[in-house]
Every structure is written in structure tokens, then in C-alpha cells.
Coordinates of C-alpha atoms in Angstrom, one line a residue:
Chain A
M249 CA 18.6 17.4 47.8
R250 CA 15.4 19.4 47.5
E251 CA 15.9 20.0 43.9
T252 CA 16.5 16.3 43.1
S253 CA 13.3 15.3 44.9
W254 CA 11.4 17.9 42.9
S255 CA 12.8 16.6 39.6
E256 CA 12.2 13.0 40.8
F257 CA 8.6 13.8 41.5
L258 CA 8.2 15.3 38.0
I259 CA 9.9 12.4 36.4
T260 CA 8.0 9.7 38.2
R261 CA 4.7 11.4 37.3
L262 CA 5.7 11.8 33.7
I263 CA 6.7 8.2 33.4
K264 CA 3.4 7.2 35.0
V265 CA 1.4 9.3 32.6
T266 CA 3.2 7.9 29.6
G267 CA 2.8 4.4 30.9
Y268 CA -1.0 4.8 31.4
S269 CA -1.4 6.7 28.2
A270 CA -0.2 3.7 26.2
I271 CA -2.9 1.6 27.7
L272 CA -5.5 4.4 27.2
I273 CA -4.5 4.8 23.5
V274 CA -4.7 1.1 22.8
G275 CA -8.2 1.1 24.4
I276 CA -9.3 4.2 22.5
I277 CA -8.1 2.7 19.2
F278 CA -10.0 -0.5 19.9
I279 CA -13.2 1.3 20.7
F280 CA -12.8 3.4 17.6
L281 CA -12.2 0.3 15.5
L282 CA -15.2 -1.5 17.0
R283 CA -17.5 1.5 16.5
E284 CA -16.5 1.9 12.8
G285 CA -16.2 -1.8 12.0
S286 CA -19.0 -3.6 13.9
P287 CA -21.8 -2.3 11.7
A288 CA -20.3 -4.4 8.9
L289 CA -21.3 -7.6 10.9
I290 CA -24.9 -6.5 10.6
E291 CA -24.8 -5.0 7.1
I292 CA -22.9 -7.9 5.5
P293 CA -24.5 -11.4 5.8
F294 CA -22.1 -14.0 7.2
S295 CA -22.3 -16.1 4.1
T296 CA -20.8 -13.2 2.1
L297 CA -18.3 -12.3 4.8
F298 CA -16.9 -15.8 4.8
S299 CA -16.9 -16.3 1.1
V300 CA -13.8 -16.4 -1.0
R301 CA -14.4 -13.4 -3.2
W302 CA -13.3 -9.8 -2.3
Y303 CA -14.6 -7.3 -4.9
P304 CA -16.0 -4.4 -2.9
I305 CA -17.3 -2.3 -5.8
E306 CA -19.8 -5.1 -6.6
D307 CA -20.5 -5.9 -2.9
Y308 CA -18.4 -9.0 -2.6
F309 CA -16.9 -8.7 0.9
G310 CA -15.3 -12.1 1.5
I311 CA -12.5 -11.5 3.9
L312 CA -11.1 -15.0 4.0
P313 CA -8.7 -14.5 1.0
L314 CA -7.3 -11.4 2.7
I315 CA -6.7 -13.1 6.1
G316 CA -5.2 -16.1 4.2
G317 CA -3.0 -13.7 2.2
S318 CA -1.7 -11.9 5.3
L319 CA -1.0 -15.3 7.1
I320 CA 0.9 -16.9 4.2
V321 CA 3.1 -13.9 3.6
T322 CA 3.8 -13.5 7.3
I323 CA 4.5 -17.2 7.9
G324 CA 6.7 -17.2 4.9
A325 CA 8.6 -14.2 6.1
G326 CA 8.9 -15.7 9.6
A327 CA 10.2 -19.0 8.2
I328 CA 13.0 -17.1 6.5
A329 CA 13.6 -14.3 9.1
I330 CA 13.6 -16.2 12.4
P331 CA 16.4 -18.8 11.6
L332 CA 18.5 -16.2 9.8
G333 CA 17.9 -13.4 12.3
L334 CA 18.7 -15.6 15.3
A335 CA 21.8 -17.1 13.7
T336 CA 23.0 -13.6 12.9
A337 CA 22.4 -12.5 16.5
I338 CA 24.2 -15.5 17.9
F339 CA 27.1 -14.9 15.5
I340 CA 27.4 -11.2 16.4
S341 CA 27.0 -11.8 20.2
E342 CA 28.9 -15.1 20.7
V343 CA 31.2 -16.0 17.8
A344 CA 32.4 -12.8 16.1
P345 CA 35.5 -11.1 17.3
R346 CA 35.2 -7.8 19.0
W347 CA 36.1 -5.6 16.0
A348 CA 33.7 -7.4 13.7
R349 CA 30.9 -7.0 16.2
E350 CA 31.5 -3.3 16.4
I351 CA 31.0 -3.0 12.6
L352 CA 28.1 -5.5 12.3
K353 CA 25.9 -4.2 15.1
P354 CA 25.5 -0.6 13.8
M355 CA 25.2 -1.9 10.2
V356 CA 22.2 -4.1 11.2
E357 CA 20.7 -1.1 13.0
I358 CA 21.0 1.0 9.9
L359 CA 19.3 -1.7 7.9
A360 CA 16.4 -1.6 10.4
G361 CA 15.9 2.1 9.5
L362 CA 15.5 1.5 5.8
P363 CA 12.2 2.9 4.6
S364 CA 10.0 0.0 3.5
V365 CA 8.9 1.8 0.3
L366 CA 12.5 1.7 -0.8
L367 CA 12.6 -2.1 -0.3
G368 CA 9.3 -2.3 -2.2
F369 CA 10.9 -0.5 -5.1
I370 CA 13.9 -2.8 -5.1
G371 CA 11.5 -5.7 -5.0
I372 CA 9.4 -4.6 -7.9
L373 CA 12.4 -3.8 -10.1
A374 CA 14.9 -6.5 -9.2
L375 CA 13.5 -9.2 -6.9
A376 CA 10.2 -9.9 -8.8
P377 CA 11.8 -10.5 -12.2
L378 CA 14.5 -12.7 -10.6
T379 CA 11.9 -14.7 -8.8
R380 CA 9.9 -15.2 -12.0
E381 CA 12.9 -16.3 -14.1
F382 CA 14.6 -18.4 -11.3
L383 CA 11.5 -20.4 -10.4
N384 CA 9.9 -20.2 -13.8
L385 CA 6.7 -18.7 -12.6
P386 CA 4.0 -16.9 -14.7
T387 CA 4.7 -13.7 -12.7
G388 CA 7.2 -12.6 -10.1
L389 CA 4.6 -10.6 -8.1
T390 CA 3.9 -13.4 -5.6
A391 CA 3.5 -14.1 -1.9
L392 CA 7.1 -15.4 -1.9
T393 CA 8.5 -12.1 -3.2
G394 CA 6.5 -10.4 -0.4
A395 CA 7.8 -12.9 2.2
L396 CA 11.4 -12.4 1.1
L397 CA 11.2 -8.6 1.3
L398 CA 9.3 -8.8 4.6
S399 CA 12.0 -11.0 6.0
A400 CA 14.5 -8.4 5.0
I401 CA 12.5 -5.9 7.0
S402 CA 12.1 -8.0 10.1
I403 CA 15.6 -9.6 10.2
P404 CA 17.3 -6.3 11.5
T405 CA 14.7 -6.0 14.3
I406 CA 15.2 -9.7 15.3
V407 CA 18.9 -9.4 15.2
S408 CA 19.1 -6.2 17.1
V409 CA 16.8 -7.2 20.0
A410 CA 18.0 -10.8 20.2
E411 CA 21.6 -9.7 20.3
D412 CA 20.9 -7.4 23.2
A413 CA 19.2 -10.3 25.0
L414 CA 22.1 -12.6 24.4
D415 CA 24.6 -9.9 25.4
A416 CA 22.8 -9.5 28.7
V417 CA 23.4 -13.1 29.7
P418 CA 26.1 -12.9 32.5
K419 CA 29.6 -14.0 31.4
T420 CA 29.7 -16.4 34.4
Y421 CA 27.1 -18.6 32.7
R422 CA 29.4 -19.2 29.7
D423 CA 32.5 -19.5 31.9
A424 CA 30.7 -22.1 34.0
A425 CA 29.6 -24.1 31.0
L426 CA 33.0 -24.0 29.4
A427 CA 34.6 -25.0 32.7
M428 CA 32.3 -28.0 32.8
G429 CA 33.8 -29.1 29.5
A430 CA 31.0 -28.0 27.2
T431 CA 32.0 -27.1 23.6
K432 CA 31.3 -23.6 22.3
W433 CA 28.3 -24.9 20.4
Q434 CA 26.9 -26.7 23.5
T435 CA 27.4 -23.5 25.5
I436 CA 25.5 -21.4 23.0
W437 CA 22.7 -23.9 22.4
R438 CA 22.2 -25.3 25.9
V439 CA 23.1 -22.4 28.2
T440 CA 23.2 -18.9 26.6
L441 CA 20.2 -19.2 24.3
P442 CA 17.9 -20.7 27.0
A443 CA 19.0 -18.1 29.5
A444 CA 18.2 -15.3 27.0
R445 CA 15.0 -17.0 25.9
S446 CA 12.5 -14.3 26.9
G447 CA 14.4 -11.6 25.1
V448 CA 14.9 -13.8 22.1
L449 CA 11.2 -14.5 22.0
T450 CA 10.4 -10.8 22.2
A451 CA 12.8 -10.3 19.3
V452 CA 10.9 -12.9 17.2
M453 CA 7.5 -11.4 18.1
L454 CA 8.7 -7.8 17.2
G455 CA 10.0 -9.2 13.9
I456 CA 6.7 -11.0 13.2
G457 CA 4.8 -7.9 14.2
R458 CA 6.7 -5.8 11.7
A459 CA 6.0 -8.3 9.0
I460 CA 2.3 -8.6 9.5
G461 CA 1.8 -4.9 9.8
E462 CA 3.9 -3.9 6.9
T463 CA 1.9 -2.4 4.1
M464 CA 3.8 -0.5 1.4
T465 CA 6.2 -3.3 0.5
V466 CA 3.6 -6.0 0.2
M467 CA 1.3 -3.8 -1.8
M468 CA 4.0 -3.2 -4.3
V469 CA 5.2 -6.8 -4.8
T470 CA 2.5 -9.3 -4.0
G471 CA 0.3 -8.6 -7.0
N472 CA -2.8 -8.0 -4.7
A473 CA -5.0 -10.7 -6.3
P474 CA -7.5 -11.7 -3.6
V475 CA -7.1 -15.5 -4.0
L476 CA -7.7 -17.8 -1.0
P477 CA -4.4 -19.7 -0.4
T478 CA -5.1 -23.4 -0.3
G479 CA -1.7 -24.9 0.2
L480 CA 2.0 -24.5 -0.1
S481 CA 1.6 -23.7 -3.9
A482 CA -0.1 -20.4 -2.9
L483 CA 3.3 -19.1 -1.9
F484 CA 4.2 -19.0 -5.6
K485 CA 1.0 -17.2 -6.6
P486 CA -0.1 -13.6 -6.2
T487 CA -1.9 -12.8 -3.0
R488 CA -3.5 -9.8 -1.3
T489 CA -2.9 -9.0 2.3
M490 CA -5.2 -7.2 4.8
T491 CA -2.9 -4.2 5.2
A492 CA -2.6 -3.7 1.5
T493 CA -6.4 -3.9 1.1
I494 CA -6.9 -1.2 3.7
A495 CA -4.2 1.0 2.3
A496 CA -5.4 0.7 -1.3
E497 CA -9.1 1.1 -0.7
M498 CA -9.5 3.4 2.3
G499 CA -8.8 6.5 0.4
E500 CA -11.6 5.9 -2.0
V501 CA -14.6 4.8 0.2
A502 CA -17.4 7.0 1.1
N503 CA -17.5 7.7 4.8
G504 CA -20.0 5.4 6.5
S505 CA -20.6 3.0 3.6
V506 CA -20.7 -0.8 3.8
H507 CA -17.3 -0.9 2.2
Y508 CA -16.0 1.6 4.8
H509 CA -17.3 -0.6 7.6
A510 CA -15.9 -3.7 6.0
L511 CA -12.4 -2.1 5.8
F512 CA -12.6 -1.4 9.6
L513 CA -13.7 -4.9 10.2
I514 CA -10.4 -6.0 8.5
G515 CA -8.7 -3.6 10.8
I516 CA -10.3 -5.3 13.8
S517 CA -9.2 -8.8 12.5
L518 CA -5.7 -7.5 12.1
F519 CA -5.8 -6.1 15.7
L520 CA -7.1 -9.3 17.1
I521 CA -4.5 -11.4 15.3
S522 CA -1.7 -9.3 16.6
L523 CA -3.3 -9.4 20.1
V524 CA -3.4 -13.2 20.0
V525 CA 0.2 -13.4 18.9
N526 CA 1.3 -11.0 21.6
L527 CA -0.7 -12.8 24.3
A528 CA 0.7 -16.2 23.3
A529 CA 4.2 -14.8 23.4
A530 CA 3.7 -13.0 26.7
S531 CA 2.4 -16.2 28.3
V532 CA 5.4 -18.1 27.1
V533 CA 7.8 -15.4 28.3
F534 CA 6.2 -15.2 31.8
R535 CA 6.3 -19.0 32.2
Q536 CA 9.9 -19.1 31.1
K537 CA 10.8 -16.4 33.5
K538 CA 9.4 -18.2 36.5
R539 CA 11.4 -21.3 35.6
A540 CA 14.5 -19.4 35.1
E541 CA 14.1 -17.7 38.5
R542 CA 13.6 -21.1 40.1
I543 CA 16.8 -22.3 38.7
L544 CA 18.7 -19.2 39.7
S545 CA 17.4 -19.1 43.3
Chain B
M54 CA 15.8 5.9 47.5
R55 CA 18.2 6.6 44.7
I56 CA 19.4 10.2 44.4
F57 CA 19.2 11.6 40.9
P58 CA 22.0 13.7 39.6
P59 CA 21.0 17.2 38.7
L60 CA 19.4 17.2 35.3
N61 CA 19.2 21.0 34.7
P62 CA 21.5 21.5 31.7
L63 CA 19.8 18.7 29.8
K64 CA 16.3 19.8 30.7
L65 CA 17.2 23.4 29.7
Q66 CA 18.4 22.0 26.3
I67 CA 15.2 20.1 25.8
L68 CA 13.2 23.1 26.7
I69 CA 15.1 25.3 24.3
I70 CA 14.7 22.9 21.4
F71 CA 11.0 22.5 22.2
C72 CA 10.6 26.3 22.1
I73 CA 12.4 26.6 18.8
L74 CA 10.4 23.9 17.2
T75 CA 7.0 25.3 18.3
T76 CA 7.8 28.9 17.2
A77 CA 9.1 27.6 13.9
C78 CA 5.9 25.7 13.3
G79 CA 3.8 28.6 14.3
R80 CA 5.5 30.9 11.8
L81 CA 5.2 28.3 9.0
S82 CA 1.4 28.1 9.3
E83 CA 1.1 31.8 9.6
D84 CA 2.9 32.2 6.3
Q85 CA 0.5 29.8 4.6
N86 CA -2.6 31.6 5.9
N87 CA -1.4 35.1 5.1
G88 CA -0.3 34.3 1.5
S89 CA -1.8 36.8 -0.9
S90 CA -2.3 34.3 -3.7
A91 CA -5.4 32.3 -4.1
S92 CA -5.0 28.5 -4.2
I93 CA -6.9 25.8 -5.9
E94 CA -6.9 22.2 -4.6
N95 CA -7.1 19.7 -7.4
K96 CA -7.2 15.9 -6.7
G97 CA -8.3 12.7 -8.2
S98 CA -7.7 10.4 -11.2
D99 CA -4.2 9.0 -11.7
T100 CA -4.9 9.0 -15.4
I101 CA -5.4 12.8 -15.4
V102 CA -2.7 13.7 -12.8
N103 CA 0.1 14.3 -15.3
L104 CA -2.2 16.4 -17.5
A105 CA -3.5 18.3 -14.5
L106 CA 0.1 18.9 -13.4
A107 CA 1.1 20.2 -16.8
W108 CA -1.9 22.5 -16.9
A109 CA -1.2 23.8 -13.4
E110 CA 2.4 24.5 -14.4
E111 CA 1.5 26.3 -17.5
Y112 CA -1.2 28.2 -15.7
Q113 CA 1.4 29.7 -13.4
D114 CA 2.6 31.8 -16.4
V115 CA -0.9 32.8 -17.4
N116 CA -2.0 33.8 -13.9
P117 CA 0.8 33.8 -11.4
A118 CA -1.5 34.9 -8.6
V119 CA -3.2 31.5 -8.4
R120 CA -1.5 28.5 -6.9
I121 CA -2.7 25.1 -7.9
S122 CA -1.8 22.0 -6.0
V123 CA -2.4 18.7 -7.8
T124 CA -2.6 15.2 -6.3
G125 CA -3.5 11.8 -7.6
G126 CA -5.0 8.9 -5.8
G127 CA -7.7 7.7 -8.2
S128 CA -11.1 9.0 -9.4
G129 CA -12.9 7.6 -6.4
T130 CA -10.4 9.4 -4.1
G131 CA -10.9 12.7 -5.8
I132 CA -14.7 12.5 -5.8
A133 CA -14.7 11.4 -2.1
A134 CA -12.6 14.5 -1.3
L135 CA -15.0 16.7 -3.2
I136 CA -17.9 15.2 -1.2
N137 CA -16.0 15.9 2.0
G138 CA -15.4 19.4 0.8
T139 CA -11.6 19.2 0.9
V140 CA -10.9 20.0 -2.7
D141 CA -12.0 22.6 -5.2
I142 CA -11.8 20.5 -8.3
A143 CA -12.0 16.7 -8.5
N144 CA -10.5 14.9 -11.5
A145 CA -12.2 11.7 -12.6
S146 CA -11.7 9.3 -15.5
R147 CA -15.3 8.1 -15.0
S148 CA -18.5 10.0 -14.5
I149 CA -19.8 10.5 -11.0
K150 CA -21.9 7.6 -9.7
P151 CA -25.5 8.3 -8.6
E152 CA -24.8 7.3 -5.0
E153 CA -21.8 9.6 -4.9
R154 CA -23.9 12.5 -6.2
E155 CA -26.5 11.7 -3.5
S156 CA -24.0 11.7 -0.7
A157 CA -22.5 15.0 -2.1
Q158 CA -25.9 16.6 -2.0
G159 CA -26.3 15.2 1.5
N160 CA -23.3 17.4 2.4
G161 CA -24.8 20.4 0.6
I162 CA -22.5 20.1 -2.4
D163 CA -23.7 19.9 -5.9
P164 CA -21.1 18.4 -8.2
I165 CA -20.9 20.1 -11.6
E166 CA -19.4 18.1 -14.5
F167 CA -16.9 19.3 -17.1
V168 CA -15.5 17.1 -19.9
I169 CA -11.9 18.3 -20.2
A170 CA -10.3 15.8 -22.5
R171 CA -10.8 12.3 -24.0
D172 CA -8.6 9.3 -23.5
A173 CA -8.1 6.0 -25.3
I174 CA -7.3 3.0 -23.2
A175 CA -4.6 1.0 -24.7
I176 CA -4.2 -2.8 -24.3
I177 CA -0.5 -3.4 -23.7
V178 CA 1.7 -6.5 -23.7
N179 CA 5.5 -7.2 -23.6
M180 CA 7.6 -6.4 -26.6
E181 CA 8.4 -10.1 -27.1
N182 CA 4.8 -11.1 -27.3
P183 CA 4.0 -12.0 -30.9
V184 CA 0.2 -11.2 -30.5
D185 CA -0.6 -7.9 -32.0
K186 CA -4.4 -7.8 -32.3
L187 CA -7.3 -8.9 -30.2
S188 CA -11.1 -8.5 -30.4
I189 CA -13.1 -7.0 -27.5
D190 CA -14.6 -10.5 -27.1
Q191 CA -11.1 -12.1 -26.7
I192 CA -10.0 -9.4 -24.2
S193 CA -13.2 -9.9 -22.2
D194 CA -12.6 -13.7 -22.2
I195 CA -9.0 -13.2 -21.1
Y196 CA -9.9 -10.9 -18.2
S197 CA -12.9 -13.0 -17.0
G198 CA -10.6 -16.1 -16.9
K199 CA -12.1 -18.0 -19.9
I200 CA -8.8 -17.8 -21.9
N201 CA -5.7 -18.7 -19.9
N202 CA -3.0 -19.3 -22.4
W203 CA -1.6 -17.1 -25.1
T204 CA -1.9 -20.0 -27.7
E205 CA -5.7 -19.5 -27.6
V206 CA -5.3 -16.0 -29.1
G207 CA -2.6 -16.9 -31.5
G208 CA 0.5 -16.5 -29.3
E209 CA 3.2 -18.6 -27.8
D210 CA 2.5 -21.4 -25.2
R211 CA 2.6 -19.2 -22.2
P212 CA 0.2 -18.6 -19.3
I213 CA -1.6 -15.3 -19.3
V214 CA -0.9 -13.0 -16.4
R215 CA -3.8 -10.4 -16.2
L216 CA -2.9 -7.0 -14.8
S217 CA -5.4 -4.4 -13.7
R218 CA -5.5 -1.2 -11.8
E219 CA -7.0 -1.2 -8.2
T220 CA -10.7 -1.0 -7.8
N221 CA -10.6 2.7 -6.8
S222 CA -9.3 3.5 -10.3
G223 CA -11.8 5.0 -12.8
T224 CA -10.0 3.1 -15.5
H225 CA -10.7 -0.2 -13.7
V226 CA -14.5 0.6 -13.5
Y227 CA -14.5 1.8 -17.2
F228 CA -12.7 -1.4 -18.2
L229 CA -15.1 -3.6 -16.2
E230 CA -18.2 -2.0 -17.7
N231 CA -17.2 -1.4 -21.3
V232 CA -14.7 -4.2 -22.1
L233 CA -15.3 -7.0 -19.7
R234 CA -19.1 -6.6 -19.8
K235 CA -19.0 -5.0 -23.3
G236 CA -21.4 -2.2 -22.1
N237 CA -24.1 -4.7 -21.2
K238 CA -25.6 -3.5 -17.8
E239 CA -27.2 -6.9 -17.1
D240 CA -23.9 -8.7 -17.5
K241 CA -22.5 -9.6 -14.1
T242 CA -19.1 -10.9 -15.3
L243 CA -16.3 -10.2 -12.9
F244 CA -12.5 -10.0 -13.3
S245 CA -10.9 -13.4 -12.9
M246 CA -10.0 -13.9 -9.3
D247 CA -6.3 -14.1 -10.0
T248 CA -6.2 -10.8 -11.8
L249 CA -3.3 -8.8 -10.3
L250 CA -4.5 -5.4 -8.9
L251 CA -1.7 -3.0 -9.1
P252 CA -1.8 0.3 -7.2
S253 CA -0.4 2.4 -10.0
S254 CA 0.0 2.8 -13.8
E255 CA 3.7 2.6 -13.3
G256 CA 3.3 -0.8 -11.5
I257 CA 1.6 -2.1 -14.6
S258 CA 4.2 -0.7 -17.0
V259 CA 7.1 -2.1 -15.0
E260 CA 5.6 -5.6 -14.8
I261 CA 4.7 -5.7 -18.5
R262 CA 8.2 -4.4 -19.5
Q263 CA 9.9 -7.4 -17.9
N264 CA 7.2 -10.1 -18.1
P265 CA 6.3 -11.7 -21.5
N266 CA 3.3 -13.4 -20.0
A267 CA 1.5 -10.2 -18.9
I268 CA -1.3 -8.3 -20.4
G269 CA -2.5 -4.9 -19.1
Y270 CA -4.4 -1.8 -19.9
D271 CA -3.6 1.8 -19.3
G272 CA -4.4 5.3 -20.6
L273 CA -2.7 6.0 -24.0
G274 CA -0.9 8.9 -22.4
Y275 CA 1.0 6.5 -20.1
V276 CA 2.1 4.0 -22.8
T277 CA 5.9 4.3 -23.4
E278 CA 7.8 3.1 -26.4
D279 CA 9.0 -0.1 -24.8
L280 CA 5.5 -1.5 -24.4
K281 CA 3.6 -3.1 -27.3
V282 CA 0.2 -1.7 -28.0
I283 CA -2.5 -4.2 -29.3
A284 CA -4.9 -3.3 -32.1
V285 CA -8.5 -3.8 -31.0
A286 CA -11.6 -4.8 -33.0
E287 CA -15.2 -4.0 -31.9
P288 CA -17.5 -7.0 -31.5
G289 CA -18.7 -8.1 -34.9
S290 CA -16.1 -6.2 -36.7
S291 CA -13.0 -7.6 -38.3
E292 CA -11.2 -4.3 -38.5
Y293 CA -8.4 -4.1 -35.9
I294 CA -7.5 -0.5 -34.9
L295 CA -4.6 0.9 -33.0
P296 CA -5.4 3.6 -30.5
S297 CA -4.6 7.2 -31.5
A298 CA -6.1 10.7 -31.1
Q299 CA -7.5 10.5 -34.7
A300 CA -9.0 7.1 -34.2
V301 CA -10.7 8.3 -31.0
N302 CA -12.1 11.4 -32.6
E303 CA -13.5 9.5 -35.5
S304 CA -15.0 7.0 -33.1
L305 CA -13.0 4.1 -34.7
Y306 CA -11.1 2.9 -31.6
P307 CA -13.7 1.2 -29.3
I308 CA -12.1 1.7 -25.9
A309 CA -12.2 5.4 -25.4
R310 CA -13.8 7.6 -22.8
D311 CA -14.3 11.2 -21.6
L312 CA -12.2 12.6 -18.8
Y313 CA -13.9 14.9 -16.3
M314 CA -13.3 17.6 -13.8
Y315 CA -16.0 18.2 -11.1
T316 CA -16.4 21.3 -9.0
A317 CA -18.5 21.8 -5.9
G318 CA -21.3 23.9 -7.2
E319 CA -21.2 26.2 -10.2
P320 CA -17.5 27.4 -10.3
T321 CA -16.8 31.1 -9.5
G322 CA -13.7 33.3 -9.3
E323 CA -10.3 31.6 -9.8
V324 CA -11.8 28.1 -10.3
L325 CA -14.1 29.4 -13.1
E326 CA -11.2 31.2 -14.8
Y327 CA -9.0 28.1 -14.6
L328 CA -11.7 25.8 -16.1
E329 CA -12.3 28.3 -18.9
W330 CA -8.6 28.3 -19.7
I331 CA -8.5 24.5 -19.6
L332 CA -11.3 24.3 -22.2
G333 CA -9.4 26.8 -24.4
P334 CA -7.0 26.1 -27.2
D335 CA -3.7 26.6 -25.2
A336 CA -4.6 24.0 -22.6
Q337 CA -6.0 21.6 -25.2
D338 CA -2.6 21.7 -27.1
I339 CA -1.1 20.3 -23.9
V340 CA -3.6 17.5 -24.0
T341 CA -2.3 16.5 -27.4
E342 CA 1.3 16.7 -26.3
L343 CA 0.7 14.3 -23.4
G344 CA -0.9 11.7 -25.7
F345 CA -4.6 12.3 -24.7
V346 CA -7.3 13.4 -27.1
P347 CA -8.4 17.0 -27.1
I348 CA -12.1 17.8 -27.0
I349 CA -13.5 19.1 -30.3
R350 CA -15.6 22.2 -29.9

């Protein structure tokens, strides 16, 4: 008994330290980003910053095309990955027989571990030419190609997390629904999915997070032309994302130059975007939990 | 309070693994520090990287005591590393900019320049493209966005997809100053906004190989047989010339440049010996083998 309490003390402390360190690290990262990036707001006039041309070696620092590029690729990837990912999760958790499930789940998890540079390579050699010929575009290196590959990256995350959430819904829920005469589809759509909503939303957010933060793949297949997307047609044109810009240019800049600060400013924007997405998701999850608890009690 | 099962065996295992890992790492770094051979860090231009690798390999036979590690990343990357004092030799496909020289001197480093080879930049298109000659004016108009269809330069009715290296590439800067702006310092012409900026020479080759709409540029050493090289005429001349070592040395081909290595201060010891060898006949033969142009002494 003495020994257990000692190890318990150690473990609780360790968990506490790791928990707080996560907050601390995020805080430090943000302070670092602010320190390196905020000078850009003074050095670069706002009219330049919010222009539509990004060409740093001649002092054009318009970040709008980069933000637009990241958004269009991420939204495109989400539009493909969310329905597909959720449908796969529902199939694995609710529909597939036991043996199929035991094969599918590990396969999806292996897919999640694929290095993104590998997918980028497949994209540039196989997917880009196919996209060009199939849609008759001038070039296959487009936002759409990036979105397709990013969805391939985020689908495994979505499937894996959402399937866990669906699996955690007590069997009694389904039994009750079926006993009330609901069809299988009604049970899934009206009972199981709403009950697992917070987990499913987390899955979607993690998937989107992987998509917006992904660098190597988009750098290889989106063509990296900093053009401000102005409509749906931009999906079929080359685009340049914030992450690819940072990755491509950070190695070259002189420490402390305007360009260096501008790249950190892009980093701040990226940080803020993911913060907003996460806060929005968290607020929805918490609201949902309260309602679910009300129903349960 | 929940009672934890004794965790000793697991903890012991973790401890053992940890110990093994740390001791292994310790030994590894010791090995590197105590190595008797001198090492030269060489970084920079992607145009030069293959040449630098070939030299480093050959030099192993000449002087086995010296280890040379070669990395690419772009001319700007190499010069930035030289300024930060992390490399012995920086490779660059453009000469150092005045502001780079200033920031180097700010760090107490005086970059010394060596011309180590010459290079022709080839304009390349897909094999299926019937266009086989362009004037500098036409190339400039294509890249600045004034010409958008191949029919305007005697080709098929296809849109032109412009490919370029990223802005940290020395080739990009050279092309901007000497082709797009035709060497005119007052000219502020920029690349057309929808120019695809690809992160590597290989990216350009892959896209041109499969896309008949594309036009790109690259060092002659990187042009493979399955790409079509365009003959180029100087402004005001009607003589179209294909790039070759001979054409460069006779100053006939208009898009050619010097390739450089920079050292931090006057080179001494191993670095000096290496550079002397590079400027000698054996190393310059390798220049020819790799499709670059040797310097004439």
C-alpha cells in the first residue's frame, strides 16, 4: 500500500506537469510568434499587407492571396474528407460485420501514418496529370489536386477518431431505438450519431487541423502561384498556401529582415485561424454535452 | 481512492530503455567530435548541388582525410548559412547581394567570391510542343503575362503555363533580371501572378515532361533527353542559338551566367586546398561531364 501511494504521487505529479506544460508551450510559442512577427505590422504599410501581390524579393508583401489559398485548399479538402470520413466511420462502426471491422480499422490507421511527402510524390506524378487530362485544365498543379491529397491525409484521422466515438455509444441506445421500431438507418442518423456528436466533431476538427497545417504535400502539388482566389473557379487554378510559403521561404531569409517578420506574421495568422476553428468547435462540443447530459439525467 | 497495481516491472523496463537510448546518443556524438578527419560544410544553390556532390566524391580519392558534406536549398539559403557562420563554403548561382554582404560583415564575416564554373539556362518545353525557337523579347512577354497562348509565338492553340523556381533560387533572380527585365535595372516588370513557383528543378522537369502547355527554365546540366530545349535569340538578333558549352564560351548563347562559391574570409587549410583543386583541370573535367561550362583560364 505504501508503495502504491508513492507511485501514485509520482504519477499524479507527472500528469500535472505534462498538462500544464502543454499550456505553457502554447503560450511560449505565441509569445515567440508575436515577438518575431509583430514588427512586420510596423515595417509593412497596411496597404501593402492587404494587397493581392506576394513577391517578397521585390518587397511585395500582400498576404491575402496566401490566406485565400490556404482557405480554398482546406475547405476543398474538408468538403471531400468530412462526408467520406464520417460515412466510412459509420460503416465500420455500425454496418460492417465484425471480421470486416477488424481488417478495416487497422488499415485506416496505417493509412493515417503515411508520410505526407510520399502522398505529395504520388500527387505530382500521378494525380496532377490525371486531373489535367480529366478536367481539361491548362495544368494539373491546382488547388483541387492539393485538396484531394489533403482529404486523403485527413480522412484516416476523421475515420479513426469518429469510429471510436461511435463505438463508445452504449449498445442500449441502439437496442432501445430498434425496439421502438426504428430502422437501422434511423437508429444511426437519429440516435447513434447525435449521441456521439462531440467525438465526431472532434474528429472533424482534427481532420481539418491536419489539412490546414499540412505543408509538404501542398507545396508539391498546388503550383504555389500566389493568386487571390475569387470564386469557385479558383479551385481549378494554381494556388499558394500559407504553410507552403513559410516552408519555401524561411530557409532563405536573413534573420530580422522585413521578409523574415512577414513570414512570422503569416505564422501568427495561421495560429489565429486554427485557434478560431478550435474555439468554435469547443463551444459547440460543450453546448452539446450539456444538452446530452440533460437528456440523460 | 483507487489502488494502483504495482508498476515496477514496467517502470524498470522504461528506465532501462531510457538508459540505453541516452548512452547510445552520447557515444554517437563523441564519435563525431573525436573524428580525426577535417570536415568541410558546403551548402547552397540547387543548380550547383550535383556538381558539388560530384566534386566532393572525387575529392575523397584525392584527399581521404577531408570529409565534405554537401546540401542544397538554394543560393539564398547557402549565403544565409554563410552569414550565420554555419557553413565553410556557400554555393551560389548568383553573386552575393550588397545587403547580404553587409549583414555578413555585421557578423564579422567577409565573404570571398570564387567563380567555379559557368552555366547556361535552357528554356524547356514539352516534346510535343512544335515551338523550337523564341527571342528574349518573346520569353520576357510570356513570363510577364503579355503572351498567354502558344499561337502567339507560332505554336498550337494552347494556353501557356509558366513554370519558375521559387524566389529563393539564384536561377529565379537571374532569370528575372536578365531575361524578364532584359538586364535593364530600371525595368520593374514582374513575373505574371499565375506563374507556378516550384520548389525544385525536378518539379519543373516532371511537370514539363507530362504537360504540353508548360514552359520552364533550368540549368543546362539538369535538362534530360525527354525535354525539348528552345533555341534563343538575343534582342535585335535573328540568330537563334541552342545552349551548349561552346556557345556559352563564345558568348553566343544569351542566357548564361557564372556559378560561385563563397568562403567566410580568405580560405585557409583544407578549404583553400579544396578550392584550388576545384579550379584545377581534374575538377573542371567533371564540370563538362555534368553539362556545365568549365571556366577558361
